[in-house]
PDB file of C-alpha atoms and ligand atoms in Angstrom:
ATOM      1  CA  MET A   1     -53.914 -13.440   8.072  1.00 97.00           C
ATOM      2  CA  ASN A   2     -51.065 -14.374  10.221  1.00 97.00           C
ATOM      3  CA  ILE A   3     -50.205 -15.275  13.780  1.00 98.00           C
ATOM      4  CA  HIS A   4     -47.128 -14.580  15.670  1.00 98.00           C
ATOM      5  CA  PHE A   5     -46.404 -15.712  19.297  1.00 98.00           C
ATOM      6  CA  VAL A   6     -45.224 -12.992  21.654  1.00 98.00           C
ATOM      7  CA  GLY A   7     -44.169 -15.804  24.184  1.00 98.00           C
ATOM      8  CA  THR A   8     -44.520 -19.583  24.196  1.00 98.00           C
ATOM      9  CA  GLY A   9     -43.958 -20.629  27.793  1.00 97.00           C
ATOM     10  CA  GLY A  10     -45.951 -21.815  30.741  1.00 95.00           C
ATOM     11  CA  ALA A  11     -46.344 -19.909  33.951  1.00 94.00           C
ATOM     12  CA  PHE A  12     -42.682 -20.569  34.965  1.00 94.00           C
ATOM     13  CA  ASP A  13     -40.845 -20.790  31.626  1.00 94.00           C
ATOM     14  CA  TYR A  14     -39.500 -17.220  31.842  1.00 94.00           C
ATOM     15  CA  ASP A  15     -36.974 -17.929  29.167  1.00 95.00           C
ATOM     16  CA  PHE A  16     -39.713 -18.125  26.630  1.00 97.00           C
ATOM     17  CA  GLY A  17     -42.260 -15.706  27.821  1.00 97.00           C
ATOM     18  CA  ASN A  18     -45.827 -16.302  28.698  1.00 98.00           C
ATOM     19  CA  ALA A  19     -47.990 -17.932  25.953  1.00 98.00           C
ATOM     20  CA  ALA A  20     -49.767 -15.101  24.134  1.00 98.00           C
ATOM     21  CA  ALA A  21     -50.039 -14.500  20.329  1.00 98.00           C
ATOM     22  CA  LEU A  22     -50.741 -11.554  17.974  1.00 98.00           C
ATOM     23  CA  VAL A  23     -53.023 -12.222  15.079  1.00 98.00           C
ATOM     24  CA  GLU A  24     -53.105  -9.952  12.171  1.00 98.00           C
ATOM     25  CA  PHE A  25     -55.898  -9.711   9.648  1.00 97.00           C
ATOM     26  CA  GLN A  26     -56.553  -6.772   7.243  1.00 94.00           C
ATOM     27  CA  GLY A  27     -54.319  -4.408   9.085  1.00 95.00           C
ATOM     28  CA  GLN A  28     -55.883  -5.310  12.435  1.00 97.00           C
ATOM     29  CA  HIS A  29     -53.808  -6.678  15.359  1.00 98.00           C
ATOM     30  CA  ILE A  30     -55.561  -8.745  17.885  1.00 98.00           C
ATOM     31  CA  LEU A  31     -53.551  -9.967  20.922  1.00 98.00           C
ATOM     32  CA  VAL A  32     -54.564 -13.168  22.531  1.00 98.00           C
ATOM     33  CA  ASP A  33     -53.683 -13.152  26.367  1.00 98.00           C
ATOM     34  CA  CYS A  34     -51.307 -10.803  28.143  1.00 98.00           C
ATOM     35  CA  GLY A  35     -49.261 -12.527  30.873  1.00 98.00           C
ATOM     36  CA  PRO A  36     -46.548 -10.924  32.920  1.00 98.00           C
ATOM     37  CA  SER A  37     -43.898 -10.919  30.293  1.00 98.00           C
ATOM     38  CA  ILE A  38     -46.121  -9.755  27.315  1.00 98.00           C
ATOM     39  CA  TYR A  39     -46.221  -5.896  27.940  1.00 98.00           C
ATOM     40  CA  SER A  40     -42.539  -5.585  27.923  1.00 98.00           C
ATOM     41  CA  GLU A  41     -42.056  -7.823  24.776  1.00 98.00           C
ATOM     42  CA  LEU A  42     -44.757  -5.843  22.929  1.00 98.00           C
ATOM     43  CA  CYS A  43     -42.780  -2.715  23.750  1.00 98.00           C
ATOM     44  CA  ARG A  44     -39.506  -4.192  22.869  1.00 97.00           C
ATOM     45  CA  THR A  45     -40.674  -5.565  19.387  1.00 98.00           C
ATOM     46  CA  GLY A  46     -42.541  -2.295  18.619  1.00 97.00           C
ATOM     47  CA  TYR A  47     -46.184  -3.707  18.720  1.00 98.00           C
ATOM     48  CA  ALA A  48     -47.519  -2.263  21.828  1.00 97.00           C
ATOM     49  CA  ALA A  49     -49.166   0.792  20.162  1.00 96.00           C
ATOM     50  CA  LEU A  50     -50.624  -1.466  17.256  1.00 97.00           C
ATOM     51  CA  VAL A  51     -52.881  -3.681  19.464  1.00 98.00           C
ATOM     52  CA  ASP A  52     -56.455  -3.058  18.081  1.00 98.00           C
ATOM     53  CA  GLY A  53     -58.210  -5.642  20.278  1.00 98.00           C
ATOM     54  CA  ILE A  54     -57.497  -8.139  23.093  1.00 98.00           C
ATOM     55  CA  LEU A  55     -58.931 -11.689  23.634  1.00 98.00           C
ATOM     56  CA  ILE A  56     -58.376 -13.295  26.891  1.00 98.00           C
ATOM     57  CA  THR A  57     -58.571 -17.182  27.202  1.00 98.00           C
ATOM     58  CA  HIS A  58     -58.895 -17.170  31.051  1.00 98.00           C
ATOM     59  CA  LEU A  59     -58.042 -15.237  34.091  1.00 98.00           C
ATOM     60  CA  HIS A  60     -54.995 -17.151  35.322  1.00 98.00           C
ATOM     61  CA  GLY A  61     -52.169 -14.758  36.170  1.00 97.00           C
ATOM     62  CA  ASP A  62     -49.794 -16.137  33.491  1.00 97.00           C
ATOM     63  CA  HIS A  63     -52.409 -14.962  30.846  1.00 98.00           C
ATOM     64  CA  VAL A  64     -53.525 -11.547  32.312  1.00 98.00           C
ATOM     65  CA  GLY A  65     -50.397 -10.414  34.440  1.00 98.00           C
ATOM     66  CA  SER A  66     -49.623  -7.388  32.361  1.00 98.00           C
ATOM     67  CA  LEU A  67     -53.107  -6.629  30.865  1.00 98.00           C
ATOM     68  CA  PHE A  68     -53.538  -3.555  33.101  1.00 98.00           C
ATOM     69  CA  THR A  69     -50.233  -2.243  32.135  1.00 98.00           C
ATOM     70  CA  LEU A  70     -51.050  -2.595  28.360  1.00 98.00           C
ATOM     71  CA  ILE A  71     -54.464  -0.891  28.923  1.00 98.00           C
ATOM     72  CA  LEU A  72     -52.739   2.022  30.662  1.00 98.00           C
ATOM     73  CA  HIS A  73     -49.956   2.259  27.896  1.00 98.00           C
ATOM     74  CA  LEU A  74     -52.801   2.725  25.233  1.00 98.00           C
ATOM     75  CA  ASN A  75     -54.627   5.180  27.515  1.00 98.00           C
ATOM     76  CA  ARG A  76     -51.693   7.239  28.708  1.00 96.00           C
ATOM     77  CA  ARG A  77     -48.509   6.687  26.638  1.00 95.00           C
ATOM     78  CA  LEU A  78     -49.967   7.073  23.002  1.00 93.00           C
ATOM     79  CA  THR A  79     -50.664  10.334  21.177  1.00 93.00           C
ATOM     80  CA  PRO A  80     -53.409  10.358  20.603  1.00 93.00           C
ATOM     81  CA  ALA A  81     -54.320   8.342  23.436  1.00 95.00           C
ATOM     82  CA  ARG A  82     -57.105   5.586  22.986  1.00 97.00           C
ATOM     83  CA  LYS A  83     -58.986   3.176  24.980  1.00 98.00           C
ATOM     84  CA  ALA A  84     -58.053  -0.418  24.995  1.00 98.00           C
ATOM     85  CA  VAL A  85     -60.630  -2.755  23.313  1.00 98.00           C
ATOM     86  CA  ILE A  86     -61.403  -6.085  24.772  1.00 98.00           C
ATOM     87  CA  LEU A  87     -63.375  -8.486  22.661  1.00 98.00           C
ATOM     88  CA  CYS A  88     -65.666 -10.543  24.957  1.00 98.00           C
ATOM     89  CA  PRO A  89     -67.002 -13.988  23.997  1.00 98.00           C
ATOM     90  CA  SER A  90     -69.885 -13.634  26.354  1.00 98.00           C
ATOM     91  CA  ALA A  91     -71.669 -11.274  28.639  1.00 98.00           C
ATOM     92  CA  ALA A  92     -70.776 -13.300  31.725  1.00 98.00           C
ATOM     93  CA  PHE A  93     -67.016 -13.362  30.806  1.00 98.00           C
ATOM     94  CA  ARG A  94     -67.149  -9.598  30.155  1.00 98.00           C
ATOM     95  CA  ASP A  95     -68.398  -9.063  33.634  1.00 98.00           C
ATOM     96  CA  HIS A  96     -65.729 -11.407  34.989  1.00 97.00           C
ATOM     97  CA  LEU A  97     -63.015  -9.326  33.086  1.00 98.00           C
ATOM     98  CA  LYS A  98     -64.514  -6.000  34.489  1.00 98.00           C
ATOM     99  CA  GLU A  99     -64.537  -7.237  37.930  1.00 98.00           C
ATOM    100  CA  PHE A 100     -60.818  -8.537  37.695  1.00 98.00           C
ATOM    101  CA  LEU A 101     -59.703  -5.220  36.044  1.00 98.00           C
ATOM    102  CA  ALA A 102     -61.450  -3.070  38.759  1.00 98.00           C
ATOM    103  CA  PHE A 103     -58.827  -4.250  41.227  1.00 97.00           C
ATOM    104  CA  SER A 104     -56.047  -2.449  39.298  1.00 96.00           C
ATOM    105  CA  LEU A 105     -57.994   0.172  37.215  1.00 97.00           C
ATOM    106  CA  LEU A 106     -60.936   0.931  39.691  1.00 97.00           C
ATOM    107  CA  ASP A 107     -63.314   1.956  37.000  1.00 98.00           C
ATOM    108  CA  PRO A 108     -62.162  -0.207  33.907  1.00 98.00           C
ATOM    109  CA  LEU A 109     -64.759   1.617  31.713  1.00 98.00           C
ATOM    110  CA  LYS A 110     -62.752   4.675  31.767  1.00 98.00           C
ATOM    111  CA  TYR A 111     -59.910   2.815  30.116  1.00 98.00           C
ATOM    112  CA  VAL A 112     -61.572  -0.237  28.196  1.00 98.00           C
ATOM    113  CA  ASP A 113     -64.257  -0.653  25.731  1.00 98.00           C
ATOM    114  CA  PHE A 114     -65.728  -3.971  26.235  1.00 98.00           C
ATOM    115  CA  ILE A 115     -67.078  -5.171  22.902  1.00 98.00           C
ATOM    116  CA  SER A 116     -68.982  -8.340  22.070  1.00 98.00           C
ATOM    117  CA  LEU A 117     -66.939 -10.769  20.011  1.00 98.00           C
ATOM    118  CA  GLN A 118     -70.048 -11.347  17.835  1.00 96.00           C
ATOM    119  CA  ASN A 119     -69.257  -7.954  16.177  1.00 91.00           C
ATOM    120  CA  THR A 120     -66.106  -9.405  14.666  1.00 96.00           C
ATOM    121  CA  PRO A 121     -67.118 -12.185  12.072  1.00 96.00           C
ATOM    122  CA  TRP A 122     -63.646 -13.340  11.456  1.00 97.00           C
ATOM    123  CA  ILE A 123     -63.113 -14.438  15.111  1.00 98.00           C
ATOM    124  CA  GLY A 124     -65.122 -17.209  16.997  1.00 98.00           C
ATOM    125  CA  SER A 125     -64.843 -18.531  20.497  1.00 98.00           C
ATOM    126  CA  ILE A 126     -65.472 -21.901  21.958  1.00 98.00           C
ATOM    127  CA  ASP A 127     -66.597 -22.059  25.575  1.00 98.00           C
ATOM    128  CA  THR A 128     -63.953 -24.475  27.421  1.00 98.00           C
ATOM    129  CA  THR A 129     -65.125 -23.630  31.093  1.00 98.00           C
ATOM    130  CA  ASN A 130     -64.327 -26.303  33.482  1.00 97.00           C
ATOM    131  CA  ARG A 131     -62.007 -28.023  31.038  1.00 97.00           C
ATOM    132  CA  HIS A 132     -58.722 -26.277  32.163  1.00 97.00           C
ATOM    133  CA  GLU A 133     -59.577 -26.060  35.809  1.00 96.00           C
ATOM    134  CA  CYS A 134     -63.005 -26.831  37.449  1.00 96.00           C
ATOM    135  CA  GLY A 135     -64.807 -23.581  38.255  1.00 96.00           C
ATOM    136  CA  LEU A 136     -62.733 -21.543  35.969  1.00 97.00           C
ATOM    137  CA  SER A 137     -64.227 -19.743  32.812  1.00 98.00           C
ATOM    138  CA  SER A 138     -62.040 -20.343  29.800  1.00 98.00           C
ATOM    139  CA  PHE A 139     -62.340 -20.042  26.103  1.00 98.00           C
ATOM    140  CA  ALA A 140     -60.527 -21.085  22.846  1.00 98.00           C
ATOM    141  CA  TYR A 141     -60.499 -18.962  19.893  1.00 98.00           C
ATOM    142  CA  TYR A 142     -60.456 -19.439  16.194  1.00 98.00           C
ATOM    143  CA  PHE A 143     -59.728 -16.933  13.302  1.00 98.00           C
ATOM    144  CA  THR A 144     -60.930 -17.390   9.659  1.00 98.00           C
ATOM    145  CA  ASP A 145     -59.942 -15.937   6.465  1.00 98.00           C
ATOM    146  CA  GLY A 146     -61.682 -17.560   3.463  1.00 97.00           C
ATOM    147  CA  ASP A 147     -60.304 -21.150   3.320  1.00 98.00           C
ATOM    148  CA  GLU A 148     -57.917 -20.648   6.171  1.00 98.00           C
ATOM    149  CA  LEU A 149     -58.628 -21.232   9.839  1.00 98.00           C
ATOM    150  CA  ILE A 150     -56.318 -20.707  12.898  1.00 98.00           C
ATOM    151  CA  TYR A 151     -57.192 -22.422  16.016  1.00 98.00           C
ATOM    152  CA  PHE A 152     -55.936 -21.143  19.355  1.00 98.00           C
ATOM    153  CA  SER A 153     -56.654 -23.499  22.236  1.00 98.00           C
ATOM    154  CA  GLY A 154     -56.018 -21.559  25.339  1.00 98.00           C
ATOM    155  CA  ASP A 155     -55.271 -23.767  28.276  1.00 97.00           C
ATOM    156  CA  ILE A 156     -57.274 -27.044  28.315  1.00 97.00           C
ATOM    157  CA  ALA A 157     -56.911 -30.570  29.779  1.00 96.00           C
ATOM    158  CA  SER A 158     -57.741 -32.344  26.646  1.00 96.00           C
ATOM    159  CA  ALA A 159     -57.779 -31.863  22.757  1.00 97.00           C
ATOM    160  CA  ASP A 160     -61.036 -33.511  22.172  1.00 97.00           C
ATOM    161  CA  VAL A 161     -62.860 -30.058  22.218  1.00 98.00           C
ATOM    162  CA  CYS A 162     -60.515 -28.939  19.379  1.00 98.00           C
ATOM    163  CA  ALA A 163     -61.014 -32.356  17.615  1.00 98.00           C
ATOM    164  CA  ALA A 164     -64.782 -32.091  17.753  1.00 98.00           C
ATOM    165  CA  PHE A 165     -64.846 -28.560  16.565  1.00 98.00           C
ATOM    166  CA  LEU A 166     -62.641 -29.174  13.532  1.00 98.00           C
ATOM    167  CA  GLU A 167     -64.979 -32.040  12.460  1.00 97.00           C
ATOM    168  CA  THR A 168     -67.449 -29.325  11.793  1.00 98.00           C
ATOM    169  CA  ARG A 169     -65.184 -27.185   9.732  1.00 98.00           C
ATOM    170  CA  CYS A 170     -64.552 -27.417   5.917  1.00 96.00           C
ATOM    171  CA  GLU A 171     -61.484 -24.844   5.677  1.00 98.00           C
ATOM    172  CA  ALA A 172     -58.759 -26.286   3.429  1.00 98.00           C
ATOM    173  CA  LYS A 173     -55.855 -24.952   5.499  1.00 98.00           C
ATOM    174  CA  ILE A 174     -56.241 -25.394   9.310  1.00 98.00           C
ATOM    175  CA  THR A 175     -53.488 -24.631  11.713  1.00 98.00           C
ATOM    176  CA  VAL A 176     -53.946 -25.659  15.417  1.00 98.00           C
ATOM    177  CA  PHE A 177     -51.916 -24.190  18.173  1.00 98.00           C
ATOM    178  CA  HIS A 178     -52.571 -26.164  21.212  1.00 98.00           C
ATOM    179  CA  ASP A 179     -51.200 -26.172  24.747  1.00 98.00           C
ATOM    180  CA  VAL A 180     -49.218 -29.204  25.490  1.00 98.00           C
ATOM    181  CA  HIS A 181     -47.624 -30.937  28.668  1.00 98.00           C
ATOM    182  CA  TYR A 182     -44.943 -33.559  29.091  1.00 97.00           C
ATOM    183  CA  GLU A 183     -46.339 -34.924  32.310  1.00 96.00           C
ATOM    184  CA  ARG A 184     -49.867 -36.106  33.149  1.00 96.00           C
ATOM    185  CA  VAL A 185     -51.669 -33.197  34.879  1.00 97.00           C
ATOM    186  CA  PRO A 186     -55.317 -32.516  35.224  1.00 96.00           C
ATOM    187  CA  THR A 187     -55.033 -28.989  33.694  1.00 97.00           C
ATOM    188  CA  HIS A 188     -53.037 -29.451  30.385  1.00 97.00           C
ATOM    189  CA  VAL A 189     -53.085 -31.967  27.492  1.00 97.00           C
ATOM    190  CA  TYR A 190     -50.509 -34.718  27.674  1.00 97.00           C
ATOM    191  CA  TYR A 191     -48.480 -34.838  24.592  1.00 98.00           C
ATOM    192  CA  HIS A 192     -49.312 -38.397  23.664  1.00 97.00           C
ATOM    193  CA  ASP A 193     -53.114 -37.599  23.933  1.00 97.00           C
ATOM    194  CA  LEU A 194     -52.684 -34.479  21.973  1.00 98.00           C
ATOM    195  CA  ALA A 195     -50.894 -36.378  19.007  1.00 97.00           C
ATOM    196  CA  GLN A 196     -53.613 -38.987  19.033  1.00 97.00           C
ATOM    197  CA  GLN A 197     -56.670 -36.727  19.403  1.00 97.00           C
ATOM    198  CA  LEU A 198     -55.513 -34.422  16.590  1.00 98.00           C
ATOM    199  CA  ALA A 199     -53.770 -37.032  14.462  1.00 97.00           C
ATOM    200  CA  GLY A 200     -53.550 -35.745  10.827  1.00 96.00           C
ATOM    201  CA  ARG A 201     -53.952 -32.222  11.819  1.00 97.00           C
ATOM    202  CA  ASP A 202     -51.393 -29.520  11.532  1.00 98.00           C
ATOM    203  CA  VAL A 203     -50.594 -29.007  15.267  1.00 98.00           C
ATOM    204  CA  TYR A 204     -48.040 -26.861  17.040  1.00 98.00           C
ATOM    205  CA  GLY A 205     -47.568 -27.174  20.784  1.00 98.00           C
ATOM    206  CA  TYR A 206     -47.097 -24.167  23.131  1.00 98.00           C
ATOM    207  CA  HIS A 207     -47.266 -23.230  26.910  1.00 98.00           C
ATOM    208  CA  VAL A 208     -44.347 -25.444  27.472  1.00 97.00           C
ATOM    209  CA  ASP A 209     -40.477 -25.278  27.886  1.00 97.00           C
ATOM    210  CA  PRO A 210     -39.069 -26.950  24.584  1.00 97.00           C
ATOM    211  CA  ARG A 211     -35.985 -28.136  26.518  1.00 97.00           C
ATOM    212  CA  ARG A 212     -38.209 -30.698  28.256  1.00 96.00           C
ATOM    213  CA  MET A 213     -39.585 -32.205  25.050  1.00 96.00           C
ATOM    214  CA  PRO A 214     -39.196 -36.049  25.126  1.00 96.00           C
ATOM    215  CA  PRO A 215     -37.313 -37.110  22.123  1.00 95.00           C
ATOM    216  CA  GLU A 216     -40.171 -39.224  20.874  1.00 95.00           C
ATOM    217  CA  SER A 217     -42.729 -36.382  20.885  1.00 95.00           C
ATOM    218  CA  ALA A 218     -44.536 -36.083  17.565  1.00 93.00           C
ATOM    219  CA  ILE A 219     -45.848 -32.488  18.296  1.00 97.00           C
ATOM    220  CA  PRO A 220     -43.630 -29.713  16.902  1.00 98.00           C
ATOM    221  CA  LEU A 221     -43.430 -26.633  19.126  1.00 98.00           C
ATOM    222  CA  VAL A 222     -44.123 -23.039  18.193  1.00 98.00           C
ATOM    223  CA  ALA A 223     -40.814 -22.175  19.971  1.00 98.00           C
ATOM    224  CA  GLU A 224     -38.883 -24.175  17.391  1.00 97.00           C
ATOM    225  CA  HIS A 225     -40.520 -22.356  14.429  1.00 98.00           C
ATOM    226  CA  PRO A 226     -39.215 -18.902  13.921  1.00 97.00           C
ATOM    227  CA  GLU A 227     -41.916 -18.156  11.324  1.00 98.00           C
ATOM    228  CA  PHE A 228     -44.476 -18.219  14.241  1.00 98.00           C
ATOM    229  CA  LEU A 229     -42.495 -16.045  16.679  1.00 98.00           C
ATOM    230  CA  LEU A 230     -42.926 -12.310  16.946  1.00 98.00           C
ATOM    231  CA  ARG A 231     -39.829 -10.367  15.632  1.00 97.00           C
ATOM    232  CA  SER A 232     -39.021  -6.812  16.267  1.00 97.00           C
ATOM    233  CA  ARG A 233     -40.634  -4.452  13.715  1.00 93.00           C
ATOM    234  CA  ASN A 234     -37.382  -2.915  13.031  1.00 81.00           C
ATOM    235  CA  SER A 235     -35.323  -6.065  12.250  1.00 73.00           C
TER     236      SER A 235
HETATM  237 ZN1   ZN B   1     -54.160 -21.606  32.918  1.00 50.88          ZN
END
């Protein structure tokens, strides 16, 4: 199992792309989020045709801005063409996604198979609704392979959800990818709080411009770790 970020920035960090990751396990490629920069980056790196399943953390534009383009790519640009697969953490969120996609695709069921995440035993979800923004459905996801666990926070205002979840796990190798912010805002985790709440954990921050990192920050960033960045398949 491995994870490579397609982009590591927030909504306005265009130099780093929108935060999204491709998780690979047993030859399957699962894309987590698909903001505006993600479709073009997947094409540039040669991965667009390889996306087997899509997970969405929440419906903010910087996480779904090119989702309809990727869906149409799979349906219209591939030979043989195939429907996109969206893995849904709940029936309510599935309906939410359908409603959202109906604005661009009219009948999303023509282009997308919405499949319950319960059918994919190596991926789990944590409902973080109201914890990023009040009234907004949101989810964190985790991926397991034997003694290894990868945690992907999505956008959330506090790392206590992650800390409490990890208390219940016994995998030997746990890697956490968490959103982080360098100012106190109600929607993202402040870097000091993140370092405190996940002290002792292997944590990497994302959804931020690394050039804004205060020198005293103890949270390493995905953007500065090339081993976690998606490289072109041909390089
Ligand atoms: Zn958001």
